[in-house]
Coordinates of C-alpha atoms in Angstrom, one line a residue:
M11 CA 84.0 120.2 89.1
D12 CA 81.3 119.5 91.7
R13 CA 81.0 115.9 93.1
F14 CA 78.0 113.9 92.7
L15 CA 77.9 111.9 96.0
P16 CA 76.6 108.4 95.9
Q17 CA 73.2 107.9 97.6
R18 CA 73.1 105.2 100.1
G19 CA 72.0 101.9 98.7
G20 CA 72.4 103.4 95.0
T21 CA 74.8 102.8 92.3
A22 CA 77.3 105.0 91.2
L23 CA 79.2 105.5 87.9
D24 CA 82.3 107.4 87.6
I25 CA 82.9 108.8 83.9
R26 CA 86.1 110.6 82.7
I27 CA 85.2 112.8 79.7
I28 CA 88.6 112.7 77.7
E29 CA 87.2 114.6 74.8
A30 CA 83.7 115.8 74.8
K31 CA 81.8 117.5 72.0
H32 CA 78.5 118.0 73.7
S33 CA 77.5 121.2 72.1
G34 CA 77.8 119.9 68.6
Y35 CA 76.5 116.5 69.2
G36 CA 73.5 116.7 71.3
A37 CA 73.6 118.7 74.6
S38 CA 74.9 121.7 76.3
G39 CA 75.1 122.5 80.0
R40 CA 75.2 125.5 82.3
A41 CA 76.7 125.5 85.8
D42 CA 73.5 125.8 87.6
G43 CA 72.7 122.2 86.4
F44 CA 70.0 122.9 83.8
V45 CA 70.7 121.1 80.5
T46 CA 69.4 121.8 77.1
P47 CA 69.6 119.2 74.3
T48 CA 70.8 120.7 71.2
I49 CA 71.7 119.9 67.8
G50 CA 74.8 121.6 66.4
K51 CA 76.2 122.0 63.0
D52 CA 78.8 119.2 63.6
I53 CA 75.9 116.7 63.5
Q54 CA 76.3 117.0 59.7
A55 CA 79.7 115.5 60.0
L56 CA 78.2 112.5 61.7
V57 CA 75.6 112.1 59.1
K58 CA 78.0 112.1 56.4
E59 CA 80.3 109.5 58.0
F60 CA 77.8 107.2 59.8
G61 CA 74.5 107.9 58.2
P62 CA 71.4 109.8 59.5
Q63 CA 70.1 107.0 61.9
R64 CA 73.2 106.5 63.7
A65 CA 74.2 110.0 63.7
L66 CA 70.8 110.7 65.3
E67 CA 71.2 107.9 67.9
A68 CA 74.6 109.3 68.9
S69 CA 73.3 112.7 69.3
Q70 CA 70.4 111.5 71.4
A71 CA 72.7 109.5 73.5
V72 CA 74.7 112.3 74.5
G73 CA 71.7 114.5 75.1
R74 CA 69.9 111.9 77.3
S75 CA 73.0 111.1 79.3
I76 CA 73.8 114.7 80.1
L77 CA 70.1 115.6 80.7
D78 CA 70.2 112.6 83.4
I79 CA 73.1 114.4 85.0
G80 CA 71.5 117.7 85.0
R81 CA 68.3 116.4 86.5
F82 CA 70.2 114.6 89.2
A83 CA 72.1 117.8 89.9
R84 CA 68.8 120.0 90.1
R85 CA 67.1 117.3 92.4
N86 CA 70.2 117.5 94.7
R87 CA 70.7 121.0 94.5
I88 CA 74.3 120.4 93.1
D89 CA 75.7 122.8 90.5
A90 CA 77.0 120.9 87.5
Q91 CA 79.1 121.7 84.7
Y92 CA 80.4 119.6 81.7
E93 CA 83.9 120.3 80.4
A94 CA 86.7 118.3 78.8
N95 CA 89.1 116.4 81.1
D96 CA 86.6 116.7 84.3
Y97 CA 85.0 113.9 86.1
L98 CA 81.4 113.1 86.1
M99 CA 80.3 111.3 89.2
V100 CA 76.7 110.1 88.8
A101 CA 74.8 108.5 91.4
T102 CA 71.2 107.2 90.5
D103 CA 69.3 104.0 90.3
A104 CA 71.0 101.1 88.9
A105 CA 68.8 100.9 85.7
Q106 CA 69.5 104.6 84.9
V107 CA 73.3 104.0 85.5
R108 CA 73.2 101.2 82.9
R109 CA 71.6 103.2 80.5
L110 CA 73.8 106.2 80.9
E111 CA 76.8 103.8 80.4
E112 CA 75.3 102.4 77.2
D113 CA 74.3 105.9 76.0
L114 CA 77.9 107.1 76.6
R115 CA 79.4 104.2 75.0
L116 CA 77.4 104.6 72.0
A117 CA 78.4 108.3 71.8
E118 CA 81.9 107.3 71.9
R119 CA 81.6 104.8 69.2
M120 CA 79.7 107.4 67.2
G121 CA 82.7 110.0 67.7
A122 CA 80.7 112.3 70.2
A123 CA 83.0 111.6 73.0
Q124 CA 86.0 109.8 74.1
L125 CA 85.5 108.2 77.6
E126 CA 87.2 106.5 80.4
I127 CA 85.3 104.5 82.8
L128 CA 86.8 104.9 86.3
P129 CA 86.7 102.9 89.4
S130 CA 83.5 103.9 91.3
W131 CA 82.2 103.0 94.7
N132 CA 78.9 101.6 95.5
P133 CA 78.5 101.9 99.3
P134 CA 77.4 98.8 100.9
D135 CA 74.3 99.0 103.0
L136 CA 75.6 99.3 106.6
S137 CA 72.6 100.7 108.0
E138 CA 72.5 98.0 110.7
T139 CA 76.2 98.4 111.6
V140 CA 77.6 100.1 114.8
A141 CA 81.0 101.2 114.5
V142 CA 83.6 103.0 116.7
V143 CA 86.3 105.0 115.0
T144 CA 89.1 106.4 117.3
G145 CA 91.0 109.5 116.7
A146 CA 88.3 110.7 114.3
S147 CA 88.4 114.6 114.8
R148 CA 90.3 114.9 111.5
G149 CA 92.7 113.1 109.1
V150 CA 92.2 109.3 108.3
G151 CA 89.9 108.8 111.2
R152 CA 87.5 111.4 109.9
G153 CA 87.7 110.1 106.4
I154 CA 86.8 106.6 107.9
A155 CA 83.9 107.8 109.7
L156 CA 82.6 109.8 106.6
A157 CA 82.9 106.7 104.3
L158 CA 81.0 104.6 106.9
G159 CA 78.4 107.2 107.1
S160 CA 78.0 107.3 103.5
A161 CA 77.2 103.6 103.8
G162 CA 74.4 104.4 106.4
A163 CA 76.4 103.2 109.5
T164 CA 76.0 104.5 113.1
V165 CA 79.5 105.7 113.9
Y166 CA 80.8 106.7 117.4
V167 CA 83.4 109.3 116.7
T168 CA 86.0 109.5 119.3
G169 CA 88.9 112.1 119.9
R170 CA 90.1 114.8 122.1
S171 CA 89.2 117.9 119.9
T172 CA 85.6 119.2 120.6
R173 CA 83.7 122.3 119.4
D174 CA 83.6 123.9 122.8
G175 CA 87.0 122.8 124.0
A176 CA 90.6 122.6 122.9
R177 CA 91.8 121.2 119.7
T178 CA 95.0 119.0 119.5
E179 CA 97.9 120.8 117.7
D180 CA 95.5 123.8 116.9
L181 CA 94.4 121.9 113.6
P182 CA 90.9 122.2 112.4
G183 CA 88.4 119.5 113.1
T184 CA 86.4 118.2 116.1
V185 CA 84.5 115.1 116.9
D186 CA 81.4 117.1 116.7
D187 CA 82.2 118.3 113.2
T188 CA 82.7 114.7 112.0
A189 CA 79.6 113.3 113.7
D190 CA 77.4 115.9 112.0
E191 CA 78.8 115.1 108.6
V192 CA 78.3 111.5 109.1
T193 CA 74.8 112.2 109.8
R194 CA 74.4 114.3 106.9
R195 CA 75.7 111.7 104.6
G196 CA 73.0 109.3 105.7
G197 CA 74.5 107.6 108.8
K198 CA 74.1 108.3 112.4
G199 CA 77.1 110.3 113.9
V200 CA 77.7 110.1 117.6
A201 CA 80.4 112.5 119.0
V202 CA 82.2 111.2 122.2
R203 CA 85.1 113.3 123.7
C204 CA 87.5 110.5 124.7
D205 CA 91.2 110.5 125.5
H206 CA 91.9 106.7 125.0
G207 CA 95.1 107.1 126.9
I208 CA 92.7 107.4 130.1
P209 CA 91.2 104.1 131.2
A210 CA 88.2 105.9 132.6
D211 CA 87.5 107.3 129.2
N212 CA 87.6 104.0 127.5
A213 CA 85.4 102.4 130.2
A214 CA 82.9 105.1 129.7
L215 CA 82.8 104.6 126.0
F216 CA 81.9 101.0 126.5
E217 CA 79.2 102.0 128.8
R218 CA 77.8 104.4 126.2
V219 CA 77.8 101.9 123.4
N220 CA 76.5 99.3 125.5
A221 CA 73.7 101.4 126.8
D222 CA 72.8 102.5 123.3
H223 CA 73.0 99.2 121.3
G224 CA 74.2 96.2 123.4
R225 CA 76.6 95.3 120.7
L226 CA 79.5 96.6 118.5
D227 CA 80.3 95.4 115.0
L228 CA 83.2 97.2 113.8
L229 CA 86.2 98.9 115.6
V230 CA 88.7 101.1 114.0
N231 CA 91.8 101.9 115.9
N232 CA 93.2 105.0 114.4
A233 CA 94.0 107.3 117.5
W234 CA 97.9 108.0 117.4
G235 CA 99.5 110.8 119.5
G236 CA 103.1 110.1 118.3
Y237 CA 103.5 113.2 116.2
E238 CA 102.5 115.6 118.9
R239 CA 105.5 118.0 120.0
S240 CA 107.3 117.2 116.9
S241 CA 108.7 120.7 116.4
E242 CA 110.6 120.4 119.6
V243 CA 113.1 117.8 118.6
R244 CA 113.8 116.5 115.1
F245 CA 111.6 113.5 114.5
D246 CA 114.4 111.5 112.7
A247 CA 117.0 112.3 115.1
P248 CA 119.2 109.3 116.1
F249 CA 118.1 107.5 119.2
W250 CA 120.8 108.8 121.5
D251 CA 119.3 112.3 120.8
Q252 CA 115.7 111.3 121.1
P253 CA 113.9 112.4 124.4
M254 CA 112.1 109.8 126.3
W255 CA 108.8 111.9 126.2
R256 CA 108.6 110.9 122.5
Y257 CA 109.0 107.2 123.3
D258 CA 106.3 107.8 126.0
L259 CA 104.0 109.3 123.3
F260 CA 104.4 106.1 121.1
E261 CA 104.0 103.8 124.1
A262 CA 100.8 105.6 125.1
S263 CA 99.4 105.2 121.7
L264 CA 99.8 101.5 121.4
R265 CA 98.7 101.0 125.0
A266 CA 95.6 103.1 124.2
Q267 CA 94.7 100.8 121.2
F268 CA 95.3 97.6 123.4
D269 CA 93.0 99.1 126.1
V270 CA 90.1 100.2 124.1
T271 CA 90.1 97.2 122.3
R272 CA 90.1 94.7 125.1
R273 CA 87.2 96.8 126.7
L274 CA 85.0 96.8 123.5
V275 CA 85.4 93.3 122.3
P276 CA 82.9 91.9 124.7
L277 CA 80.4 93.8 122.8
M278 CA 81.3 91.8 119.6
L279 CA 81.6 88.3 121.3
P280 CA 78.0 87.4 121.6
Q281 CA 77.0 87.8 118.0
H282 CA 80.3 85.8 116.9
R283 CA 81.0 88.3 114.3
G284 CA 83.1 91.6 114.0
L285 CA 85.9 93.4 112.6
I286 CA 88.9 95.2 114.4
V287 CA 91.0 97.5 112.1
G288 CA 94.4 98.9 113.3
I289 CA 95.6 101.8 111.2
S290 CA 99.4 101.5 111.0
F291 CA 102.3 101.7 108.5
S292 CA 105.4 99.6 107.9
D293 CA 107.0 98.4 104.7
G294 CA 108.4 95.0 105.1
D295 CA 111.9 95.1 106.6
I296 CA 112.4 98.6 105.7
Y297 CA 113.7 100.7 108.7
L298 CA 111.4 103.6 109.2
G299 CA 114.2 106.0 110.2
Q300 CA 113.7 106.4 113.8
V301 CA 114.0 103.5 116.4
G302 CA 110.9 104.3 118.5
Y303 CA 108.8 104.9 115.6
D304 CA 109.8 101.7 113.9
V305 CA 109.4 99.6 117.0
F306 CA 105.9 100.9 117.8
K307 CA 104.5 101.0 114.3
S308 CA 105.6 97.4 113.8
A309 CA 104.4 96.5 117.3
S310 CA 101.0 97.7 116.0
D311 CA 101.0 95.2 113.3
R312 CA 101.9 92.5 115.6
M313 CA 99.2 93.4 118.0
C314 CA 96.5 93.0 115.3
R315 CA 97.9 89.7 114.6
G316 CA 97.7 88.7 118.4
F317 CA 94.2 90.1 118.3
A318 CA 93.4 87.9 115.3
A319 CA 94.9 84.7 117.0
D320 CA 92.7 85.0 120.1
L321 CA 89.7 85.7 118.4
R322 CA 89.7 83.3 115.3
K323 CA 87.5 80.7 117.0
R324 CA 85.0 83.7 118.0
G325 CA 84.4 84.6 114.3
I326 CA 85.8 88.0 114.9
A327 CA 88.5 89.4 112.3
A328 CA 91.5 91.7 113.1
V329 CA 93.6 93.2 110.5
S330 CA 96.2 95.9 110.4
L331 CA 95.5 98.4 107.3
H332 CA 98.0 100.7 105.8
P333 CA 97.0 103.9 104.2
G334 CA 99.1 105.4 101.4
F335 CA 100.1 109.0 101.5
V336 CA 97.0 110.6 102.8
R337 CA 96.1 114.2 102.1
T338 CA 95.0 115.0 105.7
E339 CA 94.7 118.5 107.4
R340 CA 98.3 118.1 108.5
V341 CA 99.5 117.3 104.8
E342 CA 97.2 120.2 103.5
A343 CA 99.0 122.7 105.9
A344 CA 102.2 121.7 104.2
W345 CA 101.2 121.1 100.7
A346 CA 102.5 124.3 99.1
A347 CA 105.9 123.6 100.5
M348 CA 105.9 119.8 99.3
G349 CA 105.1 120.7 95.7
D350 CA 103.5 118.5 93.2
G351 CA 105.8 115.4 93.7
P352 CA 103.3 113.2 95.9
A353 CA 100.4 114.0 93.7
S354 CA 100.5 110.7 91.9
V355 CA 100.1 108.6 95.1
V356 CA 98.3 111.0 97.4
H357 CA 94.8 109.9 98.3
S358 CA 91.9 111.3 100.3
P359 CA 91.4 110.0 103.9
E360 CA 88.0 108.5 102.7
Y361 CA 89.8 106.0 100.4
V362 CA 90.9 104.3 103.6
G363 CA 87.4 104.4 104.8
R364 CA 86.0 102.8 101.7
A365 CA 88.6 99.9 102.0
I366 CA 87.2 99.2 105.5
A367 CA 83.7 99.1 104.3
A368 CA 84.6 96.7 101.5
L369 CA 86.3 94.6 104.1
F370 CA 83.5 94.5 106.6
S371 CA 81.1 93.5 103.9
D372 CA 83.1 90.8 102.7
P373 CA 81.7 87.4 103.8
E374 CA 85.3 86.0 103.6
V375 CA 86.9 88.5 105.8
M376 CA 88.0 86.0 108.3
E377 CA 90.4 84.6 105.7
R378 CA 92.3 88.0 106.0
S379 CA 92.4 88.0 109.8
G380 CA 95.8 88.6 111.1
K381 CA 97.2 90.1 107.9
V382 CA 98.9 93.4 107.1
L383 CA 96.8 94.8 104.1
S384 CA 97.3 98.1 102.0
T385 CA 94.4 100.3 101.0
G386 CA 95.7 100.6 97.3
D387 CA 95.8 96.8 96.9
L388 CA 92.3 96.6 98.5
A389 CA 91.0 99.1 96.0
V390 CA 92.2 96.9 93.0
E391 CA 90.9 93.7 94.5
Y392 CA 87.4 95.2 95.4
G393 CA 87.2 97.6 92.5
F394 CA 86.7 100.9 94.1
G395 CA 88.2 104.2 93.6
D396 CA 89.0 107.3 95.5
V397 CA 86.5 110.4 95.8
D398 CA 88.1 111.9 92.6
G399 CA 87.8 108.6 90.6
R400 CA 91.5 107.8 90.6
Q401 CA 92.7 104.5 92.2
P402 CA 96.1 105.3 93.9
P403 CA 98.5 102.2 94.3
A404 CA 99.8 100.9 97.6
F405 CA 102.3 103.2 99.1
R406 CA 105.8 101.9 99.1
L407 CA 109.0 103.5 100.6
E408 CA 111.5 104.2 97.8
G409 CA 114.4 106.2 97.5
R410 CA 117.0 107.1 100.4
M411 CA 114.7 109.3 102.5
S412 CA 113.2 107.3 105.4
L413 CA 109.5 107.9 106.7
A414 CA 110.9 109.6 109.8
T415 CA 112.6 112.1 107.8
R416 CA 109.6 112.7 105.6
M417 CA 107.5 113.1 108.7
H418 CA 110.1 115.5 110.2
R419 CA 109.9 117.9 107.1
L420 CA 105.9 117.7 107.2
N421 CA 105.8 118.5 111.0
K422 CA 108.4 121.4 110.6
V423 CA 106.2 123.0 107.9
V424 CA 103.2 122.5 110.1
A425 CA 104.7 124.0 113.0
A426 CA 105.9 127.1 111.1
R427 CA 102.5 127.6 109.5
S428 CA 100.7 127.4 112.9
D429 CA 103.2 130.1 114.4
Q430 CA 102.3 132.5 111.6

């Protein structure tokens, strides 16, 4: 099923067709997006049950609705198909969306289809927003950058992987690729090769943003090098078997977040508004399964709380945001080995970006400053869904397997795949 991407500033409606009888009740579709309204023999059953006028209304409702989808598909050169149990993600103007929903609801009442209206995402207008997303070559950082781009933001995409240079861990994705996609979606992507563990790189990033815009509205600290070299020593080994180089990776990642934040915050101070988001994970008092990992993930949350305290009187919010089980490139590499178990809670990297866009657009965001937030909880509160229309819940550690052990198994599979 091809995805109908929301247009910036438009309105989206996600509709799941539980059971559709388009060919009998008013429309048929082809994969090229051309739609032809039809009247099938089953219309007689509707006439008999509801009378000719209501049967005609139901038939026309389905026909008009699917015709709208087909026209949108043709206009945007998107292939479309209409099948039971698929998602139809429709992006168009608000009036057309309202009519579409009314038509489909009527069709449902008339027996032409059974529907479920799913959480959608109407991107806020971030066309005047300047954002920096660190570690955005791939994974969660890339998803955040793309979601902000769909909302029209200018996004400085930072990372160490470039199109003309080396890629970390040999995984796909570069800052150039992400920046290009941000621009394609309606924002402005700016690729910046940056190792945030090097102070000079962070200083150069400040100079670049300052020269281009003289301000910064949103900073997302996503860069994390703590999973590198994971195949060399078990990620979940007890602390006495852990090498100090792994501790150093964790420490360097946290230090990098601190350094880039202290350098870029002066670009937020003059306008007395801004948002800092730290991407991390912890689950209350549950031990994550590895001492260094647990300490530095908890420290990341505490650092955001400290940022918030220092910035509260400046009108700048700082929060820690926890994704769920994200289907990143790393997870994709191991998906076959992991099986279908995680499918109910897994979500796309863009789900996290939609949460950040919602937070940034919330005029009451200062009330959340200093808090630890979860993507799944924010989706429910702000009413948005993932790119497939689902609304995965907040991720909680359950069972006896620690997060460190889960990461060890994941990293082991990724390493084996890269050696093939």
